[in-house]
Amino acid sequence: MKDAFFVTKNSKTKSGGGKRIANPAAKRERAGTKRKTRVDRADDDEEAADQKESGDEYGDADTMDLVGDRDRHLTHVDSDDEAETRESAAQKRLRLAKMYIDKIKGDTNAEMAPTEFDAQDIDNDLIAERLRDDVLESKGKIYHKVAGKVAKLDPLAEGRVRTFGGRKVHQLALTCVDVVAEEAAVTAGGIFIYTSSKDGHIVKWDFKTGKKAHEFLGGRKPTKKAIKAFGDAKLKKHIGHRDQVLALAVSGDGKFLASGGRDKTIQIWSIPENKHISTFTQHRDAVSGLSFRYSNRSNQLYSCSYDRTIKLWNVDELSYIETLFGHQDRIESVDSLALERCLTAGARDRSVRLWKIVEESQLIFRGGGGGMGGSDLQREVVEGLVLASEVDQARKDAKRQGNEKFGSIIDVVAMLDEEHFVSGTDNGSLSLWNVGRKKPIFTKSETHGTAIRKDENDTVSPAQCHWITALAVVRYADLFASGSCDGFVRLWQVSGDKKFFSQIMLVAIDGFINSMQFFEAPRWVPENAVVAQEAEVSAVVVEEVLGVSAQKRAAARRAAALEAAKPKDILYLAVATGQEHRLGRWWRCKEAKNQLKVITLG
């Protein structure tokens, strides 16, 4: 017997008994399938034309074949991960779009009150509006008009201003304030307001109850006297600030609180856990401003300092990113929005700079104080970038000539949107800017009154310095507020064409307005009002039990429906006040108190 390994192909064929004979019937059947009659081809063409006219050739988005024939051989899917790896880019975009629309449908249905129309009736309008707002917000182009509603309010209405705490909470003037956004209230455990003062303390306030929820105590300043009395090792054991706190910033997701002060450090705190996380010590001088990027996706922090630098931080990873240089004097203020940019004010170099992080470039804006000089040197200082010593000399020359407006310092800046921002100076001027122009498009001088000199026989309080000490804006809206020490918080409306602004409201608050912050929160109701509402509800329940007419029950249901239809969130303005300016002790307003106040704007 032959071994199968040595059997050749010819031998195998011969072993079959010669050549194989094909089946004649099968051969005729195969030949018949290859040929079609003229009538059959005409029927196929007519059927294809009908499908093309009816739109069924490609189908809708759910049945469309976005893969083609390249994966026809894959007939079995072992897992979801393998399916995602095989899907094309078009399929992935379609799948993500469907998931996003389903999420928005769920959000809109959850936000609707039971007495409103069903979400299916207005589904398309709500989803289209939400998608449009999300796209505009991501590009920094969304814009809301809220100033017109605020202008109709009565500033003297009862309960317009709410006071938090007493004299025993903050011993010295408050320097800054920030608020946990309502979107982050779930993560943070509620809506909280943070304040800090010159005593180094940071206080956490519960917005609902108005009581102190927590406090981060400040340590002793490491002076020669303190070191001699307590020892340097004991002073360094303190966790937190050991000098005045000048800046606060709350992250968009409500997880982190950043604070900076004259001790040259940035402290990172956990909001949900009320504990210290880390300390950044890279700045060489006092940290004067902090701002988180206006985003829930990343916790990118901008810090400015008296060392003339701006530093970027990744708070999620507690890491340093980079340093920006350019200002010729200490930096007093920093602000940012959704895009990866930040805006800074350079104080005595009289410049505002917009830093584009991705492009690694900056835009420089000059002036903005309304000050005018009479000599060529003064004009050169105003228009050009010079050293701070030259600015001081020019200011002295202008003072001899009786011109006190010259050489104004730009202390505070705030971004309305990605294209416009406002600035305030020490001579009381407010300016509106556009990033496409190097000069302000509108400037209003002496917005908080005029400076009053004090002579020997003058009894007027010297606190009337008309210095713009604080600015606050409603993000992507036409409303902003300014504060000084003239006894009022002033609210301003930006025009529709964004070329000027005008005052719409005055709210009386004594002392120095050292910091302000707009925020939205549910309607606050005093405890006595809550008790009254509960009594009314109990009375209604008793009447229903006793058998009240159906007409009264219907009226009660209509009232409840109207109450449910009212907006959930109300605009508030948190104001940090003090007897002294946040940066020094040049004036003192004795009738003021070092307190936190919240203005209800409806």
Coordinates of C-alpha atoms in Angstrom, one line a residue:
M1 CA 0.0 0.0 0.0
K2 CA 1.3 3.4 -1.0
D3 CA 2.0 6.0 1.7
A4 CA -0.3 9.0 1.5
F5 CA 2.7 11.3 1.9
F6 CA 4.2 10.1 -1.4
V7 CA 0.9 10.1 -3.4
T8 CA 1.1 12.8 -6.1
K9 CA -1.8 14.8 -7.6
N10 CA -1.9 12.8 -10.8
S11 CA -2.1 9.6 -8.8
K12 CA -5.0 10.9 -6.8
T13 CA -6.8 11.8 -10.0
K14 CA -6.2 8.5 -11.5
S15 CA -7.3 6.7 -8.4
G16 CA -10.7 8.2 -8.9
G17 CA -11.2 6.2 -12.1
G18 CA -10.3 8.8 -14.7
K19 CA -11.7 12.2 -15.4
R20 CA -14.7 13.5 -13.5
I21 CA -17.9 13.9 -15.4
A22 CA -19.9 17.1 -14.6
N23 CA -23.6 17.0 -14.0
P24 CA -25.3 18.2 -17.2
A25 CA -28.4 19.5 -15.4
A26 CA -26.4 21.5 -12.8
K27 CA -24.3 23.0 -15.7
R28 CA -27.4 24.1 -17.6
E29 CA -28.9 25.7 -14.3
R30 CA -25.7 27.7 -13.7
A31 CA -25.7 28.9 -17.3
G32 CA -29.3 30.0 -17.0
T33 CA -28.7 32.2 -13.9
K34 CA -26.0 34.1 -15.7
R35 CA -28.2 35.2 -18.6
K36 CA -31.2 37.4 -18.1
T37 CA -33.8 38.1 -20.6
R38 CA -34.5 41.6 -21.9
V39 CA -37.8 41.7 -20.0
D40 CA -36.2 40.8 -16.6
R41 CA -33.6 43.6 -17.0
A42 CA -36.3 46.1 -17.7
D43 CA -38.2 45.1 -14.6
D44 CA -35.1 45.5 -12.4
D45 CA -34.4 49.0 -13.8
E46 CA -38.0 50.1 -13.2
E47 CA -37.9 48.8 -9.6
A48 CA -34.6 50.7 -8.9
A49 CA -36.1 53.9 -10.3
D50 CA -39.1 53.6 -7.9
Q51 CA -36.8 53.2 -4.9
K52 CA -34.8 56.2 -5.9
E53 CA -38.0 58.4 -6.2
S54 CA -39.4 57.2 -2.9
G55 CA -36.1 57.9 -1.0
D56 CA -35.7 54.3 0.1
E57 CA -32.5 53.8 -1.8
Y58 CA -30.4 55.0 1.1
G59 CA -33.0 55.0 3.9
D60 CA -33.0 57.2 7.0
A61 CA -30.2 57.9 9.5
D62 CA -31.1 54.9 11.6
T63 CA -30.9 52.4 8.6
M64 CA -28.1 54.0 6.6
D65 CA -25.1 51.8 5.9
L66 CA -22.2 54.0 7.0
V67 CA -19.6 51.2 6.9
G68 CA -19.9 49.8 3.4
D69 CA -18.6 46.4 2.3
R70 CA -15.3 46.6 4.1
D71 CA -16.7 44.8 7.2
R72 CA -19.1 42.4 5.6
H73 CA -17.1 39.4 6.7
L74 CA -17.6 40.3 10.3
T75 CA -20.8 38.6 11.1
H76 CA -20.5 38.2 14.8
V77 CA -19.9 40.8 17.5
D78 CA -18.3 39.5 20.7
S79 CA -18.6 42.7 22.8
D80 CA -19.6 46.4 22.8
D81 CA -16.0 47.4 22.8
E82 CA -15.3 45.5 19.6
A83 CA -18.3 47.1 18.0
E84 CA -17.1 50.6 18.9
T85 CA -13.7 49.9 17.5
R86 CA -15.1 48.8 14.1
E87 CA -17.5 51.7 13.7
S88 CA -16.6 54.5 11.4
A89 CA -16.2 58.2 12.2
A90 CA -19.7 59.0 10.8
Q91 CA -21.2 56.2 12.8
K92 CA -19.6 57.5 16.0
R93 CA -20.8 61.1 15.4
L94 CA -24.4 59.8 14.8
R95 CA -24.3 57.6 18.0
L96 CA -23.0 60.5 20.2
A97 CA -25.6 62.9 18.7
K98 CA -28.4 60.5 19.6
M99 CA -27.1 60.0 23.1
Y100 CA -26.8 63.8 23.6
I101 CA -30.3 64.5 22.3
D102 CA -31.7 61.7 24.6
K103 CA -29.9 63.3 27.6
I104 CA -31.4 66.7 26.8
K105 CA -34.9 65.2 26.5
G106 CA -34.5 63.7 29.9
D107 CA -33.3 67.1 31.4
T108 CA -36.1 69.1 29.9
N109 CA -38.7 66.6 31.1
A110 CA -37.3 66.7 34.6
E111 CA -37.3 70.5 34.7
M112 CA -40.9 70.8 33.8
A113 CA -43.5 71.2 36.5
P114 CA -46.4 68.8 36.7
T115 CA -48.9 71.5 35.8
E116 CA -47.1 72.5 32.6
F117 CA -47.6 71.1 29.1
D118 CA -46.2 67.7 28.4
A119 CA -42.6 67.8 27.1
Q120 CA -43.6 66.0 23.9
D121 CA -45.7 69.0 22.8
I122 CA -42.8 71.4 22.9
D123 CA -40.0 68.9 22.5
N124 CA -38.5 70.2 19.3
D125 CA -38.4 73.9 20.5
L126 CA -36.8 73.0 23.9
I127 CA -34.1 70.8 22.3
A128 CA -33.3 73.2 19.6
E129 CA -32.9 76.1 22.1
R130 CA -30.8 74.0 24.4
L131 CA -28.5 72.8 21.6
R132 CA -28.1 76.4 20.4
D133 CA -27.2 77.7 23.8
D134 CA -24.7 74.9 24.3
V135 CA -23.0 75.7 21.1
L136 CA -22.9 79.4 21.7
E137 CA -21.6 79.0 25.2
S138 CA -18.8 76.7 24.1
K139 CA -17.8 79.4 21.6
G140 CA -18.2 82.2 24.0
K141 CA -20.9 84.0 21.9
I142 CA -24.0 83.5 24.0
Y143 CA -25.5 86.8 25.3
H144 CA -28.4 87.4 27.7
K145 CA -30.3 90.6 28.4
V146 CA -31.1 90.8 32.0
A147 CA -30.5 94.5 32.9
G148 CA -33.9 95.6 31.7
K149 CA -35.6 93.4 34.3
V150 CA -33.3 94.6 37.1
A151 CA -34.0 98.2 36.2
K152 CA -37.7 97.8 37.1
L153 CA -36.9 96.8 40.7
D154 CA -37.3 99.0 43.7
P155 CA -33.9 99.4 45.4
L156 CA -35.6 100.5 48.7
A157 CA -37.9 97.5 48.9
E158 CA -37.9 95.7 52.2
G159 CA -35.6 92.7 52.3
R160 CA -33.5 93.9 49.3
V161 CA -30.2 93.7 51.3
R162 CA -29.5 90.7 53.5
T163 CA -26.7 90.7 56.1
F164 CA -24.6 87.7 57.0
G165 CA -22.8 87.4 60.4
G166 CA -21.8 90.0 62.9
R167 CA -18.8 91.9 64.1
K168 CA -17.3 88.8 65.8
V169 CA -16.8 86.8 62.6
H170 CA -14.4 89.1 60.7
Q171 CA -12.4 91.4 62.9
L172 CA -10.9 93.4 60.0
A173 CA -12.1 94.5 56.6
L174 CA -13.3 91.9 54.1
T175 CA -11.1 91.7 51.1
C176 CA -12.8 89.2 48.7
V177 CA -15.8 87.0 48.1
D178 CA -16.8 84.1 45.8
V179 CA -19.8 81.8 45.5
V180 CA -20.3 78.1 44.7
A181 CA -22.4 78.0 41.6
E182 CA -25.8 76.4 41.7
E183 CA -24.7 73.9 39.0
A184 CA -22.1 72.6 41.5
A185 CA -24.3 72.6 44.6
V186 CA -24.8 68.9 44.4
T187 CA -21.0 68.3 44.5
A188 CA -20.3 71.0 47.1
G189 CA -23.2 70.0 49.3
G190 CA -25.2 73.2 48.9
I191 CA -24.9 76.8 47.8
F192 CA -22.1 78.5 49.9
I193 CA -20.5 81.9 50.0
Y194 CA -16.8 82.3 50.9
T195 CA -15.4 85.5 52.3
S196 CA -11.9 86.4 53.6
S197 CA -10.4 89.4 55.3
K198 CA -7.2 91.0 56.4
D199 CA -7.1 88.8 59.5
G200 CA -6.3 85.8 57.3
H201 CA -9.6 83.9 58.1
I202 CA -11.7 82.3 55.4
V203 CA -15.4 81.8 56.3
K204 CA -17.9 79.5 54.6
W205 CA -21.5 80.8 54.8
D206 CA -24.6 78.8 54.1
F207 CA -26.7 80.8 51.8
K208 CA -30.0 79.2 52.9
T209 CA -29.6 79.7 56.6
G210 CA -27.3 82.7 56.6
K211 CA -25.1 81.1 59.3
K212 CA -21.4 80.2 59.3
A213 CA -20.9 76.7 58.1
H214 CA -17.1 76.4 58.5
E215 CA -14.0 78.5 59.0
F216 CA -10.4 78.2 58.0
L217 CA -8.4 80.1 60.5
G218 CA -5.4 82.3 59.6
G219 CA -2.1 82.0 61.4
R220 CA 0.3 84.6 62.9
K221 CA 2.3 86.6 60.5
P222 CA 6.0 85.6 60.8
T223 CA 7.3 88.9 62.0
K224 CA 10.5 89.2 64.1
K225 CA 8.5 89.8 67.2
A226 CA 6.3 86.7 66.6
I227 CA 9.3 84.5 65.8
K228 CA 11.0 85.6 68.9
A229 CA 7.9 84.9 71.0
F230 CA 6.7 81.6 69.5
G231 CA 9.6 80.3 67.5
D232 CA 9.8 79.9 63.7
A233 CA 9.1 76.1 63.9
K234 CA 5.8 76.6 65.7
L235 CA 4.7 79.3 63.2
K236 CA 5.4 77.1 60.3
K237 CA 3.2 74.3 61.6
H238 CA 0.1 76.3 60.8
I239 CA -1.8 75.1 57.8
G240 CA -3.2 77.9 55.8
H241 CA -2.5 81.6 55.3
R242 CA -0.3 83.6 57.7
D243 CA -1.1 87.0 56.4
Q244 CA -3.9 89.0 54.7
V245 CA -5.9 87.1 52.1
L246 CA -6.4 89.1 48.9
A247 CA -8.1 86.7 46.5
L248 CA -10.6 83.8 46.4
A249 CA -11.8 81.6 43.6
V250 CA -14.2 78.7 43.5
S251 CA -13.9 76.0 40.7
G252 CA -16.8 75.5 38.3
D253 CA -17.4 71.9 39.5
G254 CA -17.6 73.0 43.2
K255 CA -14.7 70.8 44.3
F256 CA -12.0 73.3 45.0
L257 CA -11.4 76.6 46.7
A258 CA -8.3 78.6 45.9
S259 CA -7.0 81.4 48.1
G260 CA -4.1 83.8 47.7
G261 CA -2.6 86.5 49.9
R262 CA 0.3 88.5 51.0
D263 CA 2.2 85.5 52.3
K264 CA 3.1 84.7 48.6
T265 CA 1.2 81.4 48.7
I266 CA -1.8 79.9 47.0
Q267 CA -3.8 77.5 49.2
I268 CA -6.1 74.8 47.7
W269 CA -9.0 73.6 49.8
S270 CA -11.6 70.9 49.4
I271 CA -15.1 72.3 49.5
P272 CA -17.0 69.1 50.1
E273 CA -14.6 67.9 52.8
N274 CA -13.6 71.3 54.3
K275 CA -10.0 70.4 54.5
H276 CA -6.6 71.7 53.1
I277 CA -5.2 69.9 50.0
S278 CA -2.1 71.6 48.8
T279 CA 0.0 74.8 48.8
F280 CA 1.6 76.5 45.8
T281 CA 4.7 78.6 46.6
Q282 CA 6.0 79.6 43.2
H283 CA 5.1 83.3 43.4
R284 CA 7.8 85.6 44.7
D285 CA 5.4 88.3 46.0
A286 CA 1.8 88.7 47.2
V287 CA -0.9 86.9 45.2
S288 CA -3.4 89.6 44.3
G289 CA -5.9 87.8 42.0
L290 CA -7.2 84.3 41.2
S291 CA -9.6 83.1 38.6
F292 CA -10.8 79.6 37.6
R293 CA -11.5 79.1 33.9
Y294 CA -15.3 79.3 33.4
S295 CA -15.8 75.6 32.6
N296 CA -17.0 72.4 34.2
R297 CA -14.6 70.3 32.2
S298 CA -11.2 71.4 33.6
N299 CA -10.1 73.2 36.7
Q300 CA -7.5 75.5 35.2
L301 CA -6.5 78.3 37.5
Y302 CA -5.0 81.7 36.7
S303 CA -3.1 83.6 39.4
C304 CA -1.6 87.1 39.3
S305 CA 0.9 88.6 41.7
Y306 CA 2.9 91.7 42.7
D307 CA 5.9 90.0 41.1
R308 CA 4.5 91.1 37.7
T309 CA 3.8 87.5 36.5
I310 CA 0.7 85.4 35.7
K311 CA 0.9 81.7 36.4
L312 CA -1.3 78.8 35.2
W313 CA -2.1 75.8 37.3
N314 CA -3.9 72.5 36.8
V315 CA -5.7 72.1 40.1
D316 CA -7.0 68.6 39.2
E317 CA -3.4 67.3 39.2
L318 CA -2.1 70.0 41.6
S319 CA 0.5 70.9 39.1
Y320 CA 2.1 74.0 37.7
I321 CA 1.8 74.7 33.9
E322 CA 3.6 77.9 32.9
T323 CA 4.4 81.6 33.6
L324 CA 3.4 84.6 31.6
F325 CA 5.5 87.8 31.5
G326 CA 4.8 91.2 30.2
H327 CA 3.5 93.7 32.8
Q328 CA 5.9 96.4 34.0
D329 CA 4.2 96.9 37.4
R330 CA 2.4 94.7 39.9
I331 CA -0.8 93.0 38.7
E332 CA -3.9 93.8 40.7
S333 CA -6.7 91.8 39.0
V334 CA -7.3 88.8 36.7
D335 CA -10.4 87.4 35.1
S336 CA -11.3 84.6 32.6
L337 CA -14.2 83.0 30.8
A338 CA -14.8 79.8 28.9
L339 CA -12.0 80.1 26.3
E340 CA -8.4 79.5 27.3
R341 CA -7.7 83.2 27.8
C342 CA -7.2 85.5 30.8
L343 CA -7.4 89.3 31.3
T344 CA -5.1 91.2 33.7
A345 CA -4.8 94.8 34.9
G346 CA -1.3 96.1 35.4
A347 CA -1.9 99.0 37.8
R348 CA 0.6 101.8 37.3
D349 CA 1.8 100.6 33.9
R350 CA -1.7 101.6 32.8
S351 CA -2.2 98.6 30.6
V352 CA -4.7 95.8 30.3
R353 CA -3.5 92.6 28.7
L354 CA -5.5 89.7 27.2
W355 CA -3.4 86.6 27.2
K356 CA -4.2 83.9 24.6
I357 CA -2.7 80.7 26.0
V358 CA -3.1 78.4 23.0
E359 CA -1.7 81.0 20.5
E360 CA 1.0 82.0 23.0
S361 CA 0.3 85.7 22.3
Q362 CA -1.1 88.7 24.1
L363 CA -3.1 91.9 23.3
I364 CA -2.1 95.1 25.0
F365 CA -4.7 97.8 25.7
R366 CA -3.5 101.3 26.9
G367 CA -5.1 104.0 29.1
G368 CA -8.7 103.7 30.1
G369 CA -8.7 106.2 33.0
G370 CA -9.8 109.4 31.3
G371 CA -6.7 111.2 32.5
M372 CA -5.1 113.8 30.3
G373 CA -1.8 115.5 30.7
G374 CA -0.6 118.9 29.5
S375 CA 3.0 118.2 28.6
D376 CA 4.7 116.0 26.0
L377 CA 6.1 113.8 28.8
Q378 CA 2.7 113.1 30.2
R379 CA 1.3 112.1 26.9
E380 CA 4.2 109.8 26.3
V381 CA 3.6 108.1 29.6
V382 CA -0.1 107.7 28.9
E383 CA 0.3 106.3 25.4
G384 CA 3.5 104.3 25.9
L385 CA 4.8 101.6 28.2
V386 CA 7.2 103.1 30.7
L387 CA 8.6 102.2 34.1
A388 CA 6.6 102.8 37.2
S389 CA 9.2 105.4 38.4
E390 CA 8.5 107.5 35.3
V391 CA 4.8 107.3 35.9
D392 CA 5.3 108.6 39.5
Q393 CA 7.4 111.5 38.3
A394 CA 4.8 112.4 35.7
R395 CA 2.1 112.2 38.3
K396 CA 4.0 114.7 40.5
D397 CA 4.5 117.0 37.6
A398 CA 0.8 116.9 36.8
K399 CA -0.2 117.5 40.4
R400 CA 1.9 120.7 40.4
Q401 CA 0.0 121.9 37.4
G402 CA -3.3 121.2 39.0
N403 CA -4.2 118.1 36.9
E404 CA -5.0 115.3 39.3
K405 CA -6.6 113.0 36.6
F406 CA -3.3 112.2 35.0
G407 CA -1.7 108.8 35.5
S408 CA -4.7 106.9 36.8
I409 CA -4.1 103.3 38.0
I410 CA -6.2 100.5 36.4
D411 CA -7.0 98.3 39.4
V412 CA -9.9 96.1 38.4
V413 CA -11.1 94.4 35.2
A414 CA -14.0 92.0 34.4
M415 CA -15.0 90.2 31.2
L416 CA -18.5 90.6 30.0
D417 CA -18.0 88.1 27.1
E418 CA -15.1 86.9 25.0
E419 CA -15.1 90.2 23.0
H420 CA -15.9 92.9 25.6
F421 CA -14.7 93.8 29.1
V422 CA -14.8 96.7 31.6
S423 CA -12.1 98.3 33.7
G424 CA -12.0 100.6 36.7
T425 CA -9.4 103.1 37.8
D426 CA -8.4 105.0 41.0
N427 CA -9.8 108.3 39.7
G428 CA -13.4 106.9 39.5
S429 CA -13.5 106.2 35.7
L430 CA -15.2 103.2 34.2
S431 CA -14.3 102.1 30.6
L432 CA -15.9 99.7 28.2
W433 CA -13.5 97.8 25.8
N434 CA -13.6 95.7 22.7
V435 CA -10.7 93.3 22.1
G436 CA -10.5 94.5 18.5
R437 CA -9.5 98.1 19.6
K438 CA -6.6 99.3 21.7
K439 CA -8.5 102.2 23.2
P440 CA -11.7 102.0 25.2
I441 CA -14.9 102.5 23.1
F442 CA -16.6 104.3 26.0
T443 CA -15.4 105.9 29.2
K444 CA -17.4 107.5 32.0
S445 CA -15.5 109.7 34.5
E446 CA -16.3 110.2 38.2
T447 CA -18.9 107.4 38.3
H448 CA -18.8 107.4 42.1
G449 CA -18.7 111.1 42.7
T450 CA -15.7 113.4 43.1
A451 CA -12.9 113.4 45.5
I452 CA -13.4 115.8 48.5
R453 CA -10.4 117.4 50.0
K454 CA -10.2 117.7 53.7
D455 CA -8.8 120.9 55.2
E456 CA -8.6 122.1 58.8
N457 CA -12.3 123.2 59.0
D458 CA -13.7 120.3 56.9
T459 CA -15.8 117.8 58.7
V460 CA -16.5 115.6 55.7
S461 CA -15.4 112.0 56.1
P462 CA -12.1 111.3 54.2
A463 CA -13.5 108.0 53.0
Q464 CA -15.0 109.6 49.9
C465 CA -12.1 108.7 47.7
H466 CA -14.3 107.7 44.7
W467 CA -11.8 104.9 43.9
I468 CA -13.3 102.0 41.8
T469 CA -12.5 99.2 44.3
A470 CA -14.6 96.4 42.9
L471 CA -16.3 95.2 39.7
A472 CA -18.7 92.3 39.1
V473 CA -20.4 91.2 35.9
V474 CA -23.1 88.8 34.9
R475 CA -21.3 86.4 32.5
Y476 CA -22.4 86.8 28.9
A477 CA -25.0 89.4 29.8
D478 CA -25.5 93.2 29.6
L479 CA -25.3 93.9 33.4
F480 CA -22.4 94.8 35.6
A481 CA -21.9 96.5 39.0
S482 CA -19.2 98.8 40.4
G483 CA -18.3 99.6 44.0
S484 CA -16.3 102.3 45.7
C485 CA -16.7 104.0 49.1
D486 CA -19.3 106.6 48.3
G487 CA -22.0 104.6 50.1
F488 CA -23.6 103.0 47.0
V489 CA -23.3 99.9 44.8
R490 CA -24.1 101.1 41.3
L491 CA -25.6 98.8 38.6
W492 CA -25.0 99.5 34.9
Q493 CA -26.6 98.4 31.7
V494 CA -24.6 97.9 28.5
S495 CA -26.4 99.1 25.4
G496 CA -27.6 96.6 22.7
D497 CA -24.8 97.6 20.3
K498 CA -22.3 97.4 23.1
K499 CA -20.9 100.9 22.5
F500 CA -21.8 102.5 25.9
F501 CA -23.4 101.9 29.3
S502 CA -25.7 103.7 31.6
Q503 CA -26.7 103.5 35.3
I504 CA -29.9 101.8 36.1
M505 CA -29.9 101.3 39.9
L506 CA -28.3 102.5 43.2
V507 CA -28.2 100.3 46.3
A508 CA -27.1 102.0 49.5
I509 CA -24.3 100.1 51.4
D510 CA -21.9 101.9 53.7
G511 CA -18.1 101.4 53.8
F512 CA -15.6 100.2 51.2
I513 CA -16.9 97.8 48.6
N514 CA -13.8 95.6 48.3
S515 CA -15.3 92.7 46.3
M516 CA -18.5 91.6 44.6
Q517 CA -19.8 88.5 42.9
F518 CA -23.1 87.8 40.9
F519 CA -24.7 84.4 41.4
E520 CA -28.0 82.6 40.9
A521 CA -29.8 80.6 43.5
P522 CA -33.3 79.5 44.4
R523 CA -35.6 82.1 45.9
W524 CA -34.7 82.7 49.5
V525 CA -37.6 82.9 52.0
P526 CA -37.2 84.0 55.6
E527 CA -38.0 81.5 58.3
N528 CA -41.1 83.5 59.5
A529 CA -42.4 83.5 56.0
V530 CA -41.9 79.7 55.8
V531 CA -43.8 79.3 59.0
A532 CA -46.7 81.4 57.6
Q533 CA -46.7 79.3 54.4
E534 CA -46.9 76.1 56.4
A535 CA -49.8 77.5 58.4
E536 CA -51.6 78.4 55.2
V537 CA -51.0 74.9 53.8
S538 CA -52.3 73.4 57.1
A539 CA -55.4 75.5 56.9
V540 CA -56.0 74.4 53.3
V541 CA -55.7 70.8 54.3
V542 CA -58.1 71.2 57.2
E543 CA -60.7 72.9 54.9
E544 CA -60.4 70.1 52.4
V545 CA -60.9 67.5 55.1
L546 CA -64.0 69.4 56.3
G547 CA -65.4 69.4 52.8
V548 CA -64.8 72.7 51.0
S549 CA -66.4 73.5 47.8
A550 CA -64.8 72.3 44.5
Q551 CA -64.5 75.9 43.4
K552 CA -62.1 76.8 46.3
R553 CA -60.1 73.7 45.6
A554 CA -59.8 74.6 42.0
A555 CA -58.6 78.1 43.0
A556 CA -56.0 76.6 45.3
R557 CA -54.7 74.4 42.5
R558 CA -54.5 77.4 40.1
A559 CA -52.5 79.3 42.7
A560 CA -50.2 76.3 43.1
A561 CA -49.8 76.1 39.4
L562 CA -48.9 79.8 39.2
E563 CA -46.3 79.4 42.0
A564 CA -44.8 76.4 40.2
A565 CA -44.6 78.4 37.0
K566 CA -42.4 81.1 38.6
P567 CA -38.7 81.0 37.9
K568 CA -36.7 78.8 40.2
D569 CA -33.5 80.8 40.2
I570 CA -33.1 84.5 41.2
L571 CA -30.1 86.8 40.6
Y572 CA -28.2 87.9 43.6
L573 CA -25.1 90.0 44.3
A574 CA -22.7 89.2 47.1
V575 CA -20.9 92.2 48.5
A576 CA -17.8 92.2 50.8
T577 CA -17.7 95.4 52.8
G578 CA -15.1 96.8 55.2
Q579 CA -14.0 99.9 57.0
E580 CA -10.8 100.1 55.0
H581 CA -9.6 99.6 51.5
R582 CA -8.5 96.0 50.7
L583 CA -5.0 97.1 49.7
G584 CA -4.2 99.6 52.4
R585 CA -5.2 101.8 55.3
W586 CA -5.3 105.2 53.7
W587 CA -8.9 105.9 54.8
R588 CA -11.2 104.6 57.4
C589 CA -15.0 104.6 57.4
K590 CA -16.0 104.2 61.1
E591 CA -19.8 103.9 60.5
A592 CA -19.3 100.9 58.2
K593 CA -19.1 97.2 59.4
N594 CA -16.9 94.4 58.2
Q595 CA -19.7 92.2 56.9
L596 CA -21.0 90.2 54.0
K597 CA -24.2 91.5 52.3
V598 CA -26.3 89.9 49.6
I599 CA -28.5 92.1 47.3
T600 CA -31.6 90.4 45.9
L601 CA -32.1 91.4 42.2
G602 CA -34.9 89.2 41.2

